[in-house]
C-alpha atoms as a PDB file:
ATOM      1  CA  UNK A   1      -0.118   0.092  -0.108  1.00  0.00           C
ATOM      2  CA  UNK A   2       3.109   2.788  -0.695  1.00  0.00           C
ATOM      3  CA  UNK A   3       1.150   4.477  -3.022  1.00  0.00           C
ATOM      4  CA  UNK A   4      -1.815   5.164  -0.641  1.00  0.00           C
ATOM      5  CA  UNK A   5       0.967   6.369   2.017  1.00  0.00           C
ATOM      6  CA  UNK A   6       2.402   8.800  -0.863  1.00  0.00           C
ATOM      7  CA  UNK A   7      -1.291  10.004  -1.661  1.00  0.00           C
ATOM      8  CA  UNK A   8      -1.986  10.418   2.262  1.00  0.00           C
ATOM      9  CA  UNK A   9       1.098  12.675   2.659  1.00  0.00           C
ATOM     10  CA  UNK A  10       0.433  14.641  -0.545  1.00  0.00           C
ATOM     11  CA  UNK A  11      -2.724  15.254   0.767  1.00  0.00           C
ATOM     12  CA  UNK A  12      -1.580  16.187   3.930  1.00  0.00           C
ATOM     13  CA  UNK A  13       1.550  18.533   2.627  1.00  0.00           C
ATOM     14  CA  UNK A  14      -1.214  20.272   0.240  1.00  0.00           C
ATOM     15  CA  UNK A  15      -3.835  20.938   3.347  1.00  0.00           C
ATOM     16  CA  UNK A  16      -0.837  22.559   5.404  1.00  0.00           C
ATOM     17  CA  UNK A  17      -0.043  24.682   3.249  1.00  0.00           C
ATOM     18  CA  UNK A  18      -3.194  25.883   2.238  1.00  0.00           C
ATOM     19  CA  UNK A  19      -3.856  26.176   6.003  1.00  0.00           C
ATOM     20  CA  UNK A  20      -0.386  27.978   6.760  1.00  0.00           C
ATOM     21  CA  UNK A  21      -1.228  30.746   3.837  1.00  0.00           C
ATOM     22  CA  UNK A  22      -4.590  30.932   5.050  1.00  0.00           C
ATOM     23  CA  UNK A  23      -2.891  31.824   8.749  1.00  0.00           C
ATOM     24  CA  UNK A  24      -0.417  33.841   7.299  1.00  0.00           C
ATOM     25  CA  UNK A  25      -2.713  36.558   6.130  1.00  0.00           C
ATOM     26  CA  UNK A  26      -4.668  36.595   9.472  1.00  0.00           C
ATOM     27  CA  UNK A  27      -4.887  40.011  10.465  1.00  0.00           C
ATOM     28  CA  UNK A  28      -6.922  41.584  13.395  1.00  0.00           C
ATOM     29  CA  UNK A  29      -6.930  45.595  14.511  1.00  0.00           C
ATOM     30  CA  UNK A  30      -7.537  47.157  17.484  1.00  0.00           C
ATOM     31  CA  UNK A  31      -7.775  51.008  18.516  1.00  0.00           C
ATOM     32  CA  UNK A  32      -7.847  52.053  22.103  1.00  0.00           C
ATOM     33  CA  UNK A  33      -7.266  55.750  23.568  1.00  0.00           C
ATOM     34  CA  UNK A  34      -5.970  56.801  20.054  1.00  0.00           C
ATOM     35  CA  UNK A  35      -3.609  53.837  19.500  1.00  0.00           C
ATOM     36  CA  UNK A  36      -4.110  51.633  16.626  1.00  0.00           C
ATOM     37  CA  UNK A  37      -2.239  48.092  16.615  1.00  0.00           C
ATOM     38  CA  UNK A  38      -2.614  45.222  13.865  1.00  0.00           C
ATOM     39  CA  UNK A  39      -0.901  42.098  14.745  1.00  0.00           C
ATOM     40  CA  UNK A  40      -0.669  39.168  12.452  1.00  0.00           C
ATOM     41  CA  UNK A  41      -1.610  35.323  14.064  1.00  0.00           C
ATOM     42  CA  UNK A  42       1.243  34.775  15.127  1.00  0.00           C
ATOM     43  CA  UNK A  43       1.616  38.035  17.384  1.00  0.00           C
ATOM     44  CA  UNK A  44       4.228  39.935  15.516  1.00  0.00           C
ATOM     45  CA  UNK A  45       2.983  43.684  15.377  1.00  0.00           C
ATOM     46  CA  UNK A  46       2.390  44.758  11.240  1.00  0.00           C
ATOM     47  CA  UNK A  47       0.803  48.341  11.934  1.00  0.00           C
ATOM     48  CA  UNK A  48       1.392  50.728  15.074  1.00  0.00           C
ATOM     49  CA  UNK A  49      -0.036  54.057  14.848  1.00  0.00           C
ATOM     50  CA  UNK A  50      -0.032  56.398  18.105  1.00  0.00           C
ATOM     51  CA  UNK A  51       0.178  59.844  18.859  1.00  0.00           C
ATOM     52  CA  UNK A  52       3.795  60.127  19.997  1.00  0.00           C
ATOM     53  CA  UNK A  53       5.723  58.718  17.045  1.00  0.00           C
ATOM     54  CA  UNK A  54       8.822  57.590  19.349  1.00  0.00           C
ATOM     55  CA  UNK A  55       7.000  55.910  21.641  1.00  0.00           C
ATOM     56  CA  UNK A  56       5.398  53.878  18.620  1.00  0.00           C
ATOM     57  CA  UNK A  57       8.797  53.170  17.692  1.00  0.00           C
ATOM     58  CA  UNK A  58      10.044  52.084  21.100  1.00  0.00           C
ATOM     59  CA  UNK A  59       6.539  49.616  21.787  1.00  0.00           C
ATOM     60  CA  UNK A  60       7.394  48.315  18.094  1.00  0.00           C
ATOM     61  CA  UNK A  61      10.938  47.725  19.462  1.00  0.00           C
ATOM     62  CA  UNK A  62      10.260  46.224  22.888  1.00  0.00           C
ATOM     63  CA  UNK A  63       7.801  44.008  21.329  1.00  0.00           C
ATOM     64  CA  UNK A  64       9.948  42.693  18.662  1.00  0.00           C
ATOM     65  CA  UNK A  65      12.617  41.686  21.252  1.00  0.00           C
ATOM     66  CA  UNK A  66      10.109  40.115  23.530  1.00  0.00           C
ATOM     67  CA  UNK A  67       8.533  38.042  20.682  1.00  0.00           C
ATOM     68  CA  UNK A  68      12.183  37.224  19.511  1.00  0.00           C
ATOM     69  CA  UNK A  69      12.896  35.967  23.133  1.00  0.00           C
ATOM     70  CA  UNK A  70       9.731  33.849  22.874  1.00  0.00           C
ATOM     71  CA  UNK A  71      10.165  32.422  19.830  1.00  0.00           C
ATOM     72  CA  UNK A  72      13.375  31.104  20.892  1.00  0.00           C
ATOM     73  CA  UNK A  73      12.161  29.613  23.989  1.00  0.00           C
ATOM     74  CA  UNK A  74       9.229  27.870  21.419  1.00  0.00           C
ATOM     75  CA  UNK A  75      12.038  26.597  19.434  1.00  0.00           C
ATOM     76  CA  UNK A  76      13.725  24.897  22.071  1.00  0.00           C
ATOM     77  CA  UNK A  77      10.897  22.961  23.020  1.00  0.00           C
ATOM     78  CA  UNK A  78      10.030  21.970  19.571  1.00  0.00           C
ATOM     79  CA  UNK A  79      13.604  20.272  19.743  1.00  0.00           C
ATOM     80  CA  UNK A  80      12.565  17.457  21.007  1.00  0.00           C
ATOM     81  CA  UNK A  81      10.225  16.949  18.011  1.00  0.00           C
ATOM     82  CA  UNK A  82      12.783  17.957  15.412  1.00  0.00           C
ATOM     83  CA  UNK A  83      15.325  15.875  16.896  1.00  0.00           C
ATOM     84  CA  UNK A  84      13.190  12.632  16.682  1.00  0.00           C
ATOM     85  CA  UNK A  85      14.464  10.308  14.080  1.00  0.00           C
ATOM     86  CA  UNK A  86      11.077   8.880  13.257  1.00  0.00           C
ATOM     87  CA  UNK A  87      10.289  12.669  12.170  1.00  0.00           C
ATOM     88  CA  UNK A  88      13.438  12.928   9.756  1.00  0.00           C
ATOM     89  CA  UNK A  89      12.359   9.819   8.880  1.00  0.00           C
ATOM     90  CA  UNK A  90       8.610  10.802   7.594  1.00  0.00           C
ATOM     91  CA  UNK A  91      10.106  14.161   6.329  1.00  0.00           C
ATOM     92  CA  UNK A  92      12.762  12.352   4.355  1.00  0.00           C
ATOM     93  CA  UNK A  93       9.799   9.878   2.603  1.00  0.00           C
ATOM     94  CA  UNK A  94       7.546  13.077   1.985  1.00  0.00           C
ATOM     95  CA  UNK A  95      10.808  15.161   0.410  1.00  0.00           C
ATOM     96  CA  UNK A  96      11.353  12.028  -1.817  1.00  0.00           C
ATOM     97  CA  UNK A  97       8.094  11.447  -3.007  1.00  0.00           C
ATOM     98  CA  UNK A  98       7.303  15.196  -3.459  1.00  0.00           C
ATOM     99  CA  UNK A  99      10.540  15.299  -5.755  1.00  0.00           C
ATOM    100  CA  UNK A 100       9.775  12.026  -7.433  1.00  0.00           C
ATOM    101  CA  UNK A 101       6.380  13.414  -8.262  1.00  0.00           C
ATOM    102  CA  UNK A 102       8.151  16.816  -9.853  1.00  0.00           C
ATOM    103  CA  UNK A 103      10.525  14.564 -11.543  1.00  0.00           C
ATOM    104  CA  UNK A 104       7.933  12.582 -13.186  1.00  0.00           C
ATOM    105  CA  UNK A 105       5.832  15.970 -14.287  1.00  0.00           C
ATOM    106  CA  UNK A 106       6.066  17.457 -17.217  1.00  0.00           C
ATOM    107  CA  UNK A 107       9.635  18.647 -17.890  1.00  0.00           C
ATOM    108  CA  UNK A 108      10.487  22.602 -16.610  1.00  0.00           C
ATOM    109  CA  UNK A 109      11.928  25.237 -18.407  1.00  0.00           C
ATOM    110  CA  UNK A 110      15.804  24.615 -19.230  1.00  0.00           C
ATOM    111  CA  UNK A 111      16.464  28.289 -18.001  1.00  0.00           C
ATOM    112  CA  UNK A 112      14.670  30.227 -14.921  1.00  0.00           C
ATOM    113  CA  UNK A 113      13.773  33.401 -15.854  1.00  0.00           C
ATOM    114  CA  UNK A 114      13.759  36.262 -13.018  1.00  0.00           C
ATOM    115  CA  UNK A 115      10.375  36.576 -11.201  1.00  0.00           C
ATOM    116  CA  UNK A 116       7.752  38.943 -12.694  1.00  0.00           C
ATOM    117  CA  UNK A 117       7.289  42.543 -10.939  1.00  0.00           C
ATOM    118  CA  UNK A 118       3.573  41.808 -10.258  1.00  0.00           C
ATOM    119  CA  UNK A 119       4.651  38.710  -8.391  1.00  0.00           C
ATOM    120  CA  UNK A 120       6.211  40.353  -5.830  1.00  0.00           C
ATOM    121  CA  UNK A 121       4.506  41.194  -2.413  1.00  0.00           C
ATOM    122  CA  UNK A 122       5.585  42.820   0.848  1.00  0.00           C
ATOM    123  CA  UNK A 123       6.192  40.519   3.659  1.00  0.00           C
ATOM    124  CA  UNK A 124       7.285  41.406   6.831  1.00  0.00           C
ATOM    125  CA  UNK A 125      10.679  41.194   7.876  1.00  0.00           C
ATOM    126  CA  UNK A 126      11.337  38.190  10.272  1.00  0.00           C
ATOM    127  CA  UNK A 127      11.374  38.738  14.211  1.00  0.00           C
ATOM    128  CA  UNK A 128      14.765  39.242  15.059  1.00  0.00           C
ATOM    129  CA  UNK A 129      16.011  41.188  12.075  1.00  0.00           C
ATOM    130  CA  UNK A 130      18.775  44.293  12.459  1.00  0.00           C
ATOM    131  CA  UNK A 131      15.718  46.679  11.596  1.00  0.00           C
ATOM    132  CA  UNK A 132      14.676  48.656  14.504  1.00  0.00           C
ATOM    133  CA  UNK A 133      10.615  47.979  13.361  1.00  0.00           C
ATOM    134  CA  UNK A 134       9.482  44.552  12.730  1.00  0.00           C
ATOM    135  CA  UNK A 135       6.657  46.473  11.045  1.00  0.00           C
ATOM    136  CA  UNK A 136       8.944  47.219   8.046  1.00  0.00           C
ATOM    137  CA  UNK A 137       8.240  45.075   5.374  1.00  0.00           C
ATOM    138  CA  UNK A 138      10.616  43.751   2.351  1.00  0.00           C
ATOM    139  CA  UNK A 139      10.106  42.752  -0.933  1.00  0.00           C
ATOM    140  CA  UNK A 140      10.174  39.107  -1.415  1.00  0.00           C
ATOM    141  CA  UNK A 141       9.148  37.114  -4.770  1.00  0.00           C
ATOM    142  CA  UNK A 142       6.025  35.176  -4.091  1.00  0.00           C
ATOM    143  CA  UNK A 143       6.969  31.529  -3.589  1.00  0.00           C
ATOM    144  CA  UNK A 144      10.552  32.333  -2.594  1.00  0.00           C
ATOM    145  CA  UNK A 145      12.004  29.337  -0.742  1.00  0.00           C
ATOM    146  CA  UNK A 146      14.033  31.407   1.484  1.00  0.00           C
ATOM    147  CA  UNK A 147      14.062  30.410   4.918  1.00  0.00           C
ATOM    148  CA  UNK A 148      13.464  33.860   5.945  1.00  0.00           C
ATOM    149  CA  UNK A 149      10.088  34.220   4.380  1.00  0.00           C
ATOM    150  CA  UNK A 150       8.733  30.600   5.654  1.00  0.00           C
ATOM    151  CA  UNK A 151       9.410  30.919   9.470  1.00  0.00           C
ATOM    152  CA  UNK A 152       8.144  27.639  10.089  1.00  0.00           C
ATOM    153  CA  UNK A 153      10.577  26.088   8.005  1.00  0.00           C
ATOM    154  CA  UNK A 154      12.956  23.315   9.319  1.00  0.00           C
ATOM    155  CA  UNK A 155      16.245  25.402   9.850  1.00  0.00           C
ATOM    156  CA  UNK A 156      19.377  24.635   7.484  1.00  0.00           C
ATOM    157  CA  UNK A 157      20.895  22.784  10.409  1.00  0.00           C
ATOM    158  CA  UNK A 158      18.047  20.602  11.047  1.00  0.00           C
ATOM    159  CA  UNK A 159      17.533  19.779   7.534  1.00  0.00           C
ATOM    160  CA  UNK A 160      21.211  19.282   7.105  1.00  0.00           C
ATOM    161  CA  UNK A 161      21.383  16.634  10.030  1.00  0.00           C
ATOM    162  CA  UNK A 162      18.712  14.286   8.724  1.00  0.00           C
ATOM    163  CA  UNK A 163      19.994  14.619   4.993  1.00  0.00           C
ATOM    164  CA  UNK A 164      16.932  16.690   3.869  1.00  0.00           C
ATOM    165  CA  UNK A 165      19.153  19.026   1.721  1.00  0.00           C
END
């Protein structure tokens, strides 16, 4: 029954991507006493407007530092899962079957062209970046595989450790 297992992995990957894309687009906004805050689902401040811009910058920087520290602690807790050999085997299987399926698909063009400017959108900088304001955006090609865009991707050292690169 390897085919049915491959199909389940493929469906799970599609579902996870669909859900993650939807979650990445979630924003919520609140206005209290002249302070306007918009946040992403992961807690990042995406917009902050206050009567005093200097205070807004300080709040934004403090929030970015605190969020970065919380994310580091959460990553340390997830280490138990990422260091599990059975998880690595499942990921290798998923990567291998995805690559095999794409290899069996129609041949891609022989040369890659640069991304179309219409396919560029703004995405927030990753938490802990060198910028003082985590709400500042950068331009990133849609569908980019850069780990700075997908904060939920396994870190490169983990992928190397399990032979997933």
